Amino acid sequence: MAQGLAGPYLAGRQAVIASDYRAAAEYYTRALARDPSNPILLDNALLSHMSLGQFEKAVPIARKMESDELDSQIAHMAVTASLIAEGDYDAVLARMKPEFGTGPLVDGLVAAWAQIGSGNMSGALEAFDEVAEQRGLAGFAAYHKALALASVGDFEGAEEIYASDQAGAIQMTRRGAMARFEVLSQLDRNEDAVAMLDDTFGGGLDPALRDMRERLVAGEMLPFTHVRSARDGMAEVFYSVAGALQAEAEPNYTLVYTRVAEYLRPDHVDALLLSANLLEQLERHELATAAYRRVPADHPAFHAAELGRAEALRRSDRPDAAVEVLEQLARTHGDIPTVHSSLGDLMRQEKDFAAAVAAYDRALEKSDEEDNNRWFIFYARGISHERLDQWEQAEADFRAALELNPGQPLVLNYLGYSMVEKQIKLDEALAMIEEAVAARPDSGFIVDSLGWVLYRLGRYPEAVGHMEHAAELLPTDPVVNDHLGDVYWAVGRKLEAEFQWRRALSFVDEDSAEEAKPDRIRRKLEVGLDRVLEEEGEPPLLLVNGN
């Protein structure tokens, strides 16, 4: 490699591996200045700029790669996207050749929409039907054909496709369902749209769906907004493919498709939100935050974007900024229960349990009785009350959560474990935790609870197997290892107990220190568990195997 090139290349390569696209774009651009025709540098610079949504920088690189006859799927994608943005649909159609291909699904659907852009609707419908003949692509083709018909005012034709279920799973997505509701409204079938909306989404609607429902109930004819032009349709192609890839492809690959959708339709808020979600999966929280900020304040999905931005800020170790976002959102969107429960979750994570309780109070006030999420709000508020030593309120909340969601293992475990720690209602606690373990046998924390309640009941030999299994499931958790040490000590396996306590200490960090109680573990290593219990005024261990 040329002198002076190795440094930027290696730095860029490392940045790509870490999904640090800003750094990668900078390093590869610097490297290209020294070696402008290097295919590896071109490919990585293109990927970095597209992942950032910087098409003004990506497209010249892609054109350079094509002129150099480099075969690159993303280069072909970028050039095609630029032609779409320019409205040159004849040029798009001229590129529909194997050497410029992105893939049969994208190429086929883009060609169909390009026919619409060129004014050839009959050719477009034939192109959609050709895509449908390919294995596994019929649902996508039918969905886009319906959108195309609706975009030119043929709502009867669009609904005929929807009613036949040709579009399959893609029609059951939130975005697909909302498109159909608009089609039904255009056909003066608002009542059918409302019934379908209620059947699909039930209660607890987000602002966009709630607004749509209210307008439908009021008899308003909703405009068809999901695709307004051929360019919008092509943006929808890339978004649809991204949605399908999300569950099976790496997020960095899927991100390229959402960025193309954003480029072609800057107001495609669903594409923005998906990009932000993918960036969070890649742990590029600063880029996710920037994506969330692009959602307009007057858009129905603004609250969802702000909730996402708050979470991205929290994960980037900026909890104060996250709290500020949520508190402002609570002032502007205070009628949405999720806003308050999210603030409560954040305050609970920050160990401000009093503020968490206040936020959960507001969430419960704003939520409907039939809201499926109410059990979790009671559960989370119960945790906050328990941490504030407000046991009566905590127990009431846990039991309210179980009334709404009977058998919920998280609630059963937390309530059961709390009663074990307080050494009250131990038989009921055991029954609860056994039920939780039956529901979640691979949860280390729940299995730990079962072992611990048996230990508290003095059934030490029975506790051993469960605690060992918990330690297998959570081998680096300090609390689980500490518990296993106590159980070993109780059955006379004192050397093994001391080994587990030392292991527990080795795993204690800032986040776990409060619960793990490292000073207590050190004291057990100094004088033994029996002496520590005596010093704490606790009853002695029962005699087991002569211990």
Coordinates of C-alpha atoms in Angstrom, one line a residue:
M1 CA 0.0 0.0 0.0
A2 CA 1.3 3.4 -0.9
Q3 CA 3.3 5.4 1.7
G4 CA 0.9 7.6 3.7
L5 CA -2.1 5.6 2.7
A6 CA -1.9 2.8 5.3
G7 CA -2.8 5.0 8.3
P8 CA -6.1 6.4 7.0
Y9 CA -7.0 3.0 5.4
L10 CA -6.5 1.1 8.7
A11 CA -8.2 3.8 10.7
G12 CA -11.1 3.8 8.3
R13 CA -11.4 0.0 8.3
Q14 CA -11.5 0.0 12.1
A15 CA -14.2 2.7 12.0
V16 CA -16.3 0.7 9.6
I17 CA -16.0 -2.4 11.9
A18 CA -17.3 -0.2 14.8
S19 CA -20.0 1.3 12.6
D20 CA -18.5 4.7 13.2
Y21 CA -19.5 6.1 9.9
R22 CA -18.4 9.7 10.5
A23 CA -14.9 8.7 11.2
A24 CA -14.9 6.1 8.4
A25 CA -16.0 8.7 5.9
E26 CA -13.3 11.1 7.0
Y27 CA -10.5 8.5 6.8
Y28 CA -11.5 6.9 3.5
T29 CA -12.0 10.4 1.9
R30 CA -8.5 11.2 3.1
A31 CA -7.2 7.9 1.7
L32 CA -9.0 8.4 -1.7
A33 CA -7.1 11.7 -2.1
R34 CA -4.0 9.6 -2.4
D35 CA -5.4 6.8 -4.4
P36 CA -8.6 7.9 -6.1
S37 CA -9.2 4.7 -8.1
N38 CA -8.7 2.2 -5.3
P39 CA -11.8 -0.1 -5.4
I40 CA -11.6 -1.0 -1.7
L41 CA -11.4 2.7 -0.7
L42 CA -14.2 3.7 -3.0
D43 CA -16.5 0.9 -1.8
N44 CA -15.9 1.8 1.9
A45 CA -16.2 5.5 1.4
L46 CA -19.4 5.0 -0.5
L47 CA -20.8 2.8 2.3
S48 CA -19.9 5.3 4.9
H49 CA -21.5 8.2 3.2
M50 CA -24.7 6.3 2.4
S51 CA -24.9 5.1 6.0
L52 CA -24.7 8.8 7.0
G53 CA -27.4 9.7 4.5
Q54 CA -24.9 12.0 2.7
F55 CA -25.9 11.3 -0.9
E56 CA -24.4 14.5 -2.2
K57 CA -21.0 12.9 -1.4
A58 CA -22.0 9.3 -2.1
V59 CA -23.4 9.7 -5.6
P60 CA -20.1 11.0 -7.2
I61 CA -18.2 8.1 -5.7
A62 CA -20.8 5.7 -7.0
R63 CA -20.6 7.2 -10.5
K64 CA -16.8 6.9 -10.4
M65 CA -17.1 3.2 -9.5
E66 CA -19.5 2.6 -12.4
S67 CA -17.2 4.4 -14.8
D68 CA -14.4 2.2 -13.5
E69 CA -16.6 -0.8 -14.2
L70 CA -16.5 -1.9 -10.6
D71 CA -19.4 -4.2 -9.7
S72 CA -21.0 -2.8 -6.6
Q73 CA -24.6 -3.3 -5.6
I74 CA -24.7 -0.2 -3.4
A75 CA -23.0 1.9 -6.1
H76 CA -25.8 0.8 -8.5
M77 CA -28.3 1.6 -5.8
A78 CA -26.9 5.1 -5.2
V79 CA -26.8 6.0 -8.9
T80 CA -30.3 4.8 -9.5
A81 CA -31.5 6.8 -6.5
S82 CA -29.9 9.9 -7.8
L83 CA -31.7 9.5 -11.2
I84 CA -35.0 9.0 -9.3
A85 CA -34.3 12.2 -7.4
E86 CA -33.7 14.0 -10.6
G87 CA -37.0 12.7 -12.1
D88 CA -35.2 11.0 -15.0
Y89 CA -37.4 7.9 -15.1
D90 CA -36.3 7.0 -18.7
A91 CA -32.8 6.8 -17.5
V92 CA -33.9 4.6 -14.6
L93 CA -35.7 2.3 -17.0
A94 CA -32.6 2.2 -19.2
R95 CA -30.5 0.9 -16.3
M96 CA -32.8 -2.0 -15.6
K97 CA -30.1 -4.5 -16.8
P98 CA -28.3 -7.2 -14.9
E99 CA -25.0 -5.3 -14.8
F100 CA -26.7 -2.4 -12.9
G101 CA -28.9 -4.6 -10.7
T102 CA -29.6 -4.3 -7.0
G103 CA -31.8 -7.4 -6.8
P104 CA -34.9 -8.8 -8.5
L105 CA -37.3 -7.4 -6.0
V106 CA -35.9 -3.8 -5.9
D107 CA -35.2 -3.7 -9.6
G108 CA -38.6 -5.0 -10.5
L109 CA -40.6 -2.7 -8.3
V110 CA -38.4 0.3 -9.2
A111 CA -39.0 -0.4 -12.9
A112 CA -42.7 -0.6 -12.3
W113 CA -42.8 2.8 -10.5
A114 CA -40.5 4.3 -13.2
Q115 CA -43.1 3.3 -15.7
I116 CA -45.7 5.4 -13.7
G117 CA -43.2 8.2 -13.6
S118 CA -42.9 8.1 -17.4
G119 CA -46.7 8.1 -17.8
N120 CA -47.1 4.4 -18.7
M121 CA -49.6 3.0 -16.2
S122 CA -50.4 -0.1 -18.2
G123 CA -46.7 -0.9 -18.5
A124 CA -46.4 -0.4 -14.7
L125 CA -49.2 -2.8 -13.9
E126 CA -47.6 -5.4 -16.2
A127 CA -44.3 -4.9 -14.5
F128 CA -45.9 -5.4 -11.0
D129 CA -47.4 -8.6 -12.3
E130 CA -44.1 -9.8 -13.6
V131 CA -42.5 -9.3 -10.1
A132 CA -45.5 -11.2 -8.6
E133 CA -44.6 -14.2 -10.7
Q134 CA -41.2 -14.6 -9.0
R135 CA -41.0 -16.9 -6.1
G136 CA -41.6 -15.2 -2.7
L137 CA -42.2 -11.8 -4.2
A138 CA -46.0 -11.9 -4.8
G139 CA -46.9 -10.1 -1.6
F140 CA -44.5 -7.2 -2.2
A141 CA -45.7 -6.9 -5.8
A142 CA -49.4 -6.8 -4.8
Y143 CA -48.8 -4.3 -2.0
H144 CA -47.0 -1.9 -4.4
K145 CA -49.5 -2.4 -7.2
A146 CA -52.3 -1.4 -4.8
L147 CA -50.3 1.7 -3.7
A148 CA -49.8 2.5 -7.4
L149 CA -53.4 2.3 -8.2
A150 CA -54.4 4.4 -5.2
S151 CA -51.7 7.0 -6.1
V152 CA -53.5 7.6 -9.4
G153 CA -57.0 7.6 -7.8
D154 CA -58.1 4.0 -8.6
F155 CA -59.2 3.3 -5.1
E156 CA -61.6 0.5 -6.2
G157 CA -58.7 -1.3 -7.8
A158 CA -56.5 -0.8 -4.7
E159 CA -59.1 -2.1 -2.3
E160 CA -59.8 -5.1 -4.6
I161 CA -56.2 -6.2 -4.0
Y162 CA -56.3 -5.5 -0.3
A163 CA -59.6 -7.4 0.1
S164 CA -58.1 -10.4 -1.7
D165 CA -55.2 -10.6 0.8
Q166 CA -52.8 -10.8 -2.1
A167 CA -50.4 -8.4 -0.2
G168 CA -50.1 -10.9 2.6
A169 CA -48.0 -10.0 5.7
I170 CA -46.8 -6.7 4.4
Q171 CA -50.4 -5.4 4.4
M172 CA -50.7 -6.3 8.1
T173 CA -47.9 -3.9 9.0
R174 CA -48.9 -0.6 10.7
R175 CA -48.0 1.4 7.6
G176 CA -49.7 -1.0 5.3
A177 CA -52.9 -1.0 7.4
M178 CA -53.0 2.8 7.5
A179 CA -52.7 3.0 3.7
R180 CA -55.7 0.7 3.5
F181 CA -57.7 2.9 5.9
E182 CA -57.1 5.9 3.7
V183 CA -58.2 3.9 0.6
L184 CA -61.4 2.9 2.4
S185 CA -62.1 6.5 3.4
Q186 CA -61.7 7.6 -0.2
L187 CA -64.3 5.0 -1.1
D188 CA -66.7 6.5 1.5
R189 CA -66.3 3.5 3.8
N190 CA -65.2 5.2 7.0
E191 CA -67.2 2.8 9.2
D192 CA -65.4 -0.2 7.6
A193 CA -62.1 1.6 8.2
V194 CA -62.9 2.2 11.8
A195 CA -64.0 -1.4 12.4
M196 CA -60.8 -2.6 10.8
L197 CA -58.6 -0.2 12.7
D198 CA -60.2 -1.3 16.0
D199 CA -59.8 -5.0 15.1
T200 CA -56.2 -4.5 14.1
F201 CA -54.9 -2.3 16.8
G202 CA -57.4 -2.5 19.7
G203 CA -57.1 0.1 22.5
G204 CA -54.2 2.3 23.5
L205 CA -53.7 3.9 20.1
D206 CA -50.7 6.0 19.4
P207 CA -51.4 9.7 18.4
A208 CA -51.3 9.0 14.6
L209 CA -53.8 6.2 14.8
R210 CA -56.0 8.0 17.3
D211 CA -56.1 11.1 15.1
M212 CA -56.9 8.9 12.1
R213 CA -59.7 7.1 14.0
E214 CA -61.2 10.4 15.2
R215 CA -61.2 11.8 11.7
L216 CA -62.8 8.7 10.3
V217 CA -65.5 8.7 13.0
A218 CA -66.2 12.4 12.3
G219 CA -66.9 11.4 8.7
E220 CA -63.9 13.2 7.2
M221 CA -62.7 11.8 3.9
L222 CA -59.0 11.1 4.4
P223 CA -56.6 12.0 1.6
F224 CA -54.4 9.2 0.3
T225 CA -50.9 10.3 1.6
H226 CA -48.9 7.2 1.7
V227 CA -47.7 7.5 -1.9
R228 CA -48.3 10.7 -3.8
S229 CA -45.9 10.2 -6.7
A230 CA -43.7 7.8 -8.5
R231 CA -40.8 9.0 -6.5
D232 CA -42.7 8.4 -3.3
G233 CA -43.5 4.9 -4.6
M234 CA -39.8 4.2 -5.1
A235 CA -39.0 5.4 -1.6
E236 CA -41.6 3.0 -0.4
V237 CA -39.8 0.2 -2.3
F238 CA -36.6 0.7 -0.3
Y239 CA -38.5 1.2 2.9
S240 CA -40.5 -2.0 2.3
V241 CA -37.3 -4.0 1.6
A242 CA -35.7 -2.5 4.8
G243 CA -38.7 -3.6 6.8
A244 CA -38.4 -7.2 5.5
L245 CA -34.6 -7.2 6.0
Q246 CA -34.8 -5.9 9.5
A247 CA -35.5 -9.3 11.1
E248 CA -32.9 -11.3 9.2
A249 CA -30.1 -9.0 7.9
E250 CA -27.4 -7.1 9.8
P251 CA -28.5 -3.6 10.8
N252 CA -25.6 -2.0 8.9
Y253 CA -26.9 -3.6 5.6
T254 CA -30.5 -2.7 6.3
L255 CA -29.5 0.9 7.1
V256 CA -28.5 1.5 3.5
Y257 CA -32.0 0.8 2.3
T258 CA -33.6 3.1 4.9
R259 CA -31.2 5.9 4.0
V260 CA -32.2 5.6 0.3
A261 CA -35.8 5.8 1.3
E262 CA -35.1 9.0 3.3
Y263 CA -33.1 10.5 0.4
L264 CA -36.0 9.9 -2.0
R265 CA -38.7 11.1 0.4
P266 CA -37.3 13.3 3.2
D267 CA -40.7 13.4 5.0
H268 CA -40.8 9.6 5.2
V269 CA -41.0 9.6 9.0
D270 CA -41.3 5.8 9.3
A271 CA -38.0 5.5 7.4
L272 CA -36.4 8.0 9.7
L273 CA -37.5 6.1 12.8
L274 CA -36.3 2.8 11.3
S275 CA -32.9 4.4 10.5
A276 CA -32.7 5.6 14.1
N277 CA -33.6 2.2 15.5
L278 CA -31.0 0.5 13.4
L279 CA -28.3 3.1 14.5
E280 CA -29.2 2.3 18.1
Q281 CA -28.7 -1.4 17.4
L282 CA -25.3 -0.5 16.0
E283 CA -24.7 1.6 19.2
R284 CA -24.2 4.8 17.2
H285 CA -26.4 6.7 19.6
E286 CA -25.3 10.1 18.4
L287 CA -26.4 9.4 14.9
A288 CA -29.6 7.9 16.2
T289 CA -30.2 11.1 18.2
A290 CA -29.7 13.2 15.0
A291 CA -32.2 11.0 13.1
Y292 CA -34.8 11.3 15.8
R293 CA -34.4 15.1 15.8
R294 CA -35.4 15.3 12.1
V295 CA -39.0 14.3 12.9
P296 CA -41.1 17.6 12.8
A297 CA -42.7 18.7 16.0
D298 CA -46.1 18.8 14.4
H299 CA -45.9 15.2 13.1
P300 CA -48.1 12.7 14.9
A301 CA -45.0 10.5 15.4
F302 CA -43.1 13.3 17.1
H303 CA -43.6 11.8 20.5
A304 CA -42.3 8.4 19.4
A305 CA -39.2 10.1 18.0
E306 CA -38.6 12.0 21.2
L307 CA -39.0 8.9 23.2
G308 CA -36.4 7.3 21.0
R309 CA -34.1 10.3 21.3
A310 CA -34.4 10.2 25.1
E311 CA -33.4 6.5 25.1
A312 CA -30.5 7.2 22.7
L313 CA -29.3 10.0 25.0
R314 CA -29.6 7.7 28.0
R315 CA -27.6 5.0 26.3
S316 CA -24.9 7.5 25.4
D317 CA -24.4 8.3 29.1
R318 CA -26.4 11.6 28.9
P319 CA -29.2 10.9 31.4
D320 CA -29.7 14.6 32.3
A321 CA -30.3 15.4 28.6
A322 CA -32.7 12.4 28.4
V323 CA -34.7 13.6 31.4
E324 CA -34.9 17.1 29.9
V325 CA -36.3 15.6 26.6
L326 CA -38.9 13.6 28.5
E327 CA -39.9 16.4 30.8
Q328 CA -40.5 18.7 27.9
L329 CA -42.4 16.0 26.1
A330 CA -44.6 15.6 29.2
R331 CA -45.5 19.3 28.9
T332 CA -46.4 19.1 25.2
H333 CA -47.8 15.6 25.0
G334 CA -48.9 15.0 28.5
D335 CA -52.0 13.1 27.5
I336 CA -49.9 10.2 26.3
P337 CA -49.4 7.6 29.1
T338 CA -46.2 6.3 27.5
V339 CA -44.5 9.6 27.9
H340 CA -45.0 9.5 31.6
S341 CA -44.1 5.8 32.0
S342 CA -41.0 6.3 30.0
L343 CA -40.0 9.2 32.3
G344 CA -40.7 6.9 35.2
D345 CA -38.5 4.2 33.8
L346 CA -35.7 6.7 33.3
M347 CA -36.0 8.1 36.8
R348 CA -36.1 4.5 38.2
Q349 CA -32.9 3.7 36.3
E350 CA -31.3 6.8 37.7
K351 CA -32.5 5.7 41.2
D352 CA -34.7 8.7 41.7
F353 CA -37.5 6.5 42.9
A354 CA -39.7 9.3 44.3
A355 CA -39.7 11.0 40.9
A356 CA -40.4 7.6 39.2
V357 CA -43.4 7.1 41.4
A358 CA -44.8 10.5 40.5
A359 CA -44.3 9.8 36.8
Y360 CA -46.0 6.4 37.0
D361 CA -48.9 8.0 38.9
R362 CA -49.4 10.3 35.9
A363 CA -49.1 7.4 33.5
L364 CA -51.8 5.5 35.3
E365 CA -54.1 8.6 35.5
K366 CA -53.8 9.0 31.7
S367 CA -54.1 5.4 30.7
D368 CA -57.4 3.7 29.8
E369 CA -58.6 0.8 31.9
E370 CA -58.3 -1.5 28.9
D371 CA -54.7 -0.5 28.2
N372 CA -52.7 -3.7 28.0
N373 CA -49.6 -1.9 29.4
R374 CA -51.1 -0.9 32.7
W375 CA -49.8 -4.1 34.4
F376 CA -46.3 -3.0 33.7
I377 CA -46.8 0.5 35.0
F378 CA -48.1 -1.0 38.3
Y379 CA -45.1 -3.4 38.3
A380 CA -42.6 -0.6 37.7
R381 CA -44.2 1.6 40.3
G382 CA -44.2 -1.3 42.8
I383 CA -40.5 -1.6 42.3
S384 CA -40.0 2.1 43.0
H385 CA -42.2 1.9 46.1
E386 CA -40.2 -1.1 47.3
R387 CA -36.9 0.8 46.8
L388 CA -38.3 3.6 48.9
D389 CA -39.2 1.1 51.7
Q390 CA -42.9 1.7 51.1
W391 CA -43.8 -1.9 51.2
E392 CA -47.5 -1.6 51.7
Q393 CA -47.8 0.5 48.5
A394 CA -45.3 -1.8 46.7
E395 CA -47.2 -5.0 47.5
A396 CA -50.5 -3.4 46.4
D397 CA -49.0 -2.4 43.1
F398 CA -47.5 -5.9 42.5
R399 CA -50.8 -7.5 43.3
A400 CA -52.6 -5.1 41.0
A401 CA -50.2 -6.0 38.2
L402 CA -51.0 -9.7 38.8
E403 CA -54.7 -9.0 38.6
L404 CA -54.2 -7.4 35.2
N405 CA -51.7 -10.0 34.0
P406 CA -52.1 -13.3 36.0
G407 CA -49.1 -15.5 36.1
Q408 CA -46.7 -12.8 34.8
P409 CA -43.3 -14.3 35.8
L410 CA -41.5 -10.9 36.3
V411 CA -44.1 -9.8 38.8
L412 CA -44.3 -13.1 40.5
N413 CA -40.6 -13.2 40.9
Y414 CA -40.2 -9.7 42.2
L415 CA -43.0 -9.9 44.7
G416 CA -41.9 -13.4 45.8
Y417 CA -38.3 -12.4 46.1
S418 CA -39.2 -9.2 48.0
M419 CA -41.3 -11.2 50.5
V420 CA -38.4 -13.7 50.9
E421 CA -36.0 -10.8 51.7
K422 CA -38.5 -9.4 54.2
Q423 CA -39.0 -13.0 55.5
I424 CA -42.8 -12.7 55.3
K425 CA -45.3 -15.0 53.7
L426 CA -42.6 -17.4 52.7
D427 CA -44.9 -20.2 51.7
E428 CA -46.8 -17.9 49.3
A429 CA -43.5 -16.5 48.1
L430 CA -42.3 -20.0 47.3
A431 CA -45.4 -20.8 45.3
M432 CA -45.1 -17.6 43.4
I433 CA -41.5 -18.2 42.5
E434 CA -42.1 -21.8 41.5
E435 CA -44.8 -20.6 39.2
A436 CA -42.4 -18.0 37.7
V437 CA -39.7 -20.7 37.2
A438 CA -42.2 -22.9 35.5
A439 CA -42.9 -20.0 33.1
R440 CA -39.2 -18.9 32.6
P441 CA -37.0 -21.9 33.4
D442 CA -34.0 -20.4 31.7
S443 CA -34.1 -17.1 33.6
G444 CA -31.1 -17.0 35.9
F445 CA -32.6 -14.3 38.2
I446 CA -35.8 -16.2 38.6
V447 CA -34.1 -19.5 39.3
D448 CA -31.9 -17.7 41.8
S449 CA -35.0 -16.5 43.6
L450 CA -36.2 -20.1 43.9
G451 CA -32.9 -21.2 45.4
W452 CA -32.9 -18.2 47.7
V453 CA -36.4 -18.8 49.1
L454 CA -35.6 -22.4 49.8
Y455 CA -32.5 -21.2 51.6
R456 CA -34.6 -18.7 53.6
L457 CA -37.0 -21.6 54.5
G458 CA -34.0 -23.6 55.8
R459 CA -34.3 -26.1 53.0
Y460 CA -30.6 -25.8 52.2
P461 CA -30.0 -29.1 50.4
E462 CA -32.9 -28.4 48.1
A463 CA -31.6 -24.9 47.4
V464 CA -28.2 -26.1 46.2
G465 CA -29.2 -27.4 42.8
H466 CA -31.3 -24.4 42.0
M467 CA -28.5 -22.0 43.0
E468 CA -25.9 -23.9 41.0
H469 CA -28.2 -23.8 38.0
A470 CA -28.7 -20.0 38.5
A471 CA -24.9 -19.6 38.6
E472 CA -24.7 -21.5 35.3
L473 CA -27.2 -19.2 33.7
L474 CA -25.6 -16.1 35.1
P475 CA -22.0 -17.0 35.7
T476 CA -20.7 -13.4 36.2
D477 CA -23.6 -12.0 38.3
P478 CA -22.2 -11.0 41.8
V479 CA -25.5 -11.5 43.6
V480 CA -26.1 -15.0 42.3
N481 CA -22.6 -16.1 43.1
D482 CA -22.9 -14.6 46.6
H483 CA -26.1 -16.5 47.1
L484 CA -24.5 -19.7 46.0
G485 CA -21.7 -19.1 48.5
D486 CA -24.3 -18.7 51.3
V487 CA -26.0 -21.9 50.3
Y488 CA -22.8 -23.8 50.1
W489 CA -21.9 -22.5 53.6
A490 CA -25.3 -23.6 54.9
V491 CA -24.7 -27.2 53.9
G492 CA -21.1 -27.3 55.2
R493 CA -19.2 -26.8 51.9
K494 CA -17.2 -23.9 53.4
L495 CA -14.3 -23.9 51.0
E496 CA -16.6 -23.8 48.0
A497 CA -18.6 -21.0 49.8
E498 CA -15.4 -18.9 50.1
F499 CA -14.6 -19.6 46.5
Q500 CA -18.0 -18.3 45.4
W501 CA -17.8 -15.2 47.6
R502 CA -14.4 -14.4 46.0
R503 CA -15.9 -14.9 42.6
A504 CA -18.8 -12.6 43.5
L505 CA -16.4 -9.9 44.6
S506 CA -14.5 -10.1 41.3
F507 CA -17.7 -9.3 39.4
V508 CA -18.9 -6.3 41.5
D509 CA -18.9 -3.1 39.5
E510 CA -20.4 0.4 40.0
D511 CA -23.8 -0.7 38.8
S512 CA -24.1 -3.8 41.0
A513 CA -22.3 -2.6 44.2
E514 CA -25.5 -1.5 46.0
E515 CA -27.3 -4.8 45.6
A516 CA -24.2 -7.0 45.8
K517 CA -23.0 -5.4 49.1
P518 CA -19.2 -6.1 48.7
D519 CA -18.3 -5.1 52.2
R520 CA -20.7 -7.7 53.6
I521 CA -19.1 -10.4 51.3
R522 CA -15.6 -9.4 52.6
R523 CA -16.8 -9.7 56.1
K524 CA -18.1 -13.2 55.4
L525 CA -14.7 -14.1 54.1
E526 CA -13.1 -12.8 57.3
V527 CA -15.3 -14.4 59.9
G528 CA -17.8 -16.7 58.1
L529 CA -21.5 -16.4 57.4
D530 CA -22.6 -17.6 60.9
R531 CA -20.7 -14.7 62.6
V532 CA -22.1 -12.2 60.1
L533 CA -25.7 -13.3 60.8
E534 CA -25.0 -13.0 64.5
E535 CA -23.6 -9.5 64.1
E536 CA -26.7 -8.5 62.1
G537 CA -29.0 -9.9 64.7
E538 CA -30.4 -12.5 62.3
P539 CA -31.4 -16.0 63.4
P540 CA -28.6 -18.6 63.0
L541 CA -28.5 -21.2 60.2
L542 CA -30.3 -24.4 60.9
L543 CA -28.0 -27.4 61.5
V544 CA -27.5 -29.4 58.3
N545 CA -25.2 -32.4 58.1
G546 CA -23.6 -31.5 61.4
N547 CA -22.8 -27.9 60.3

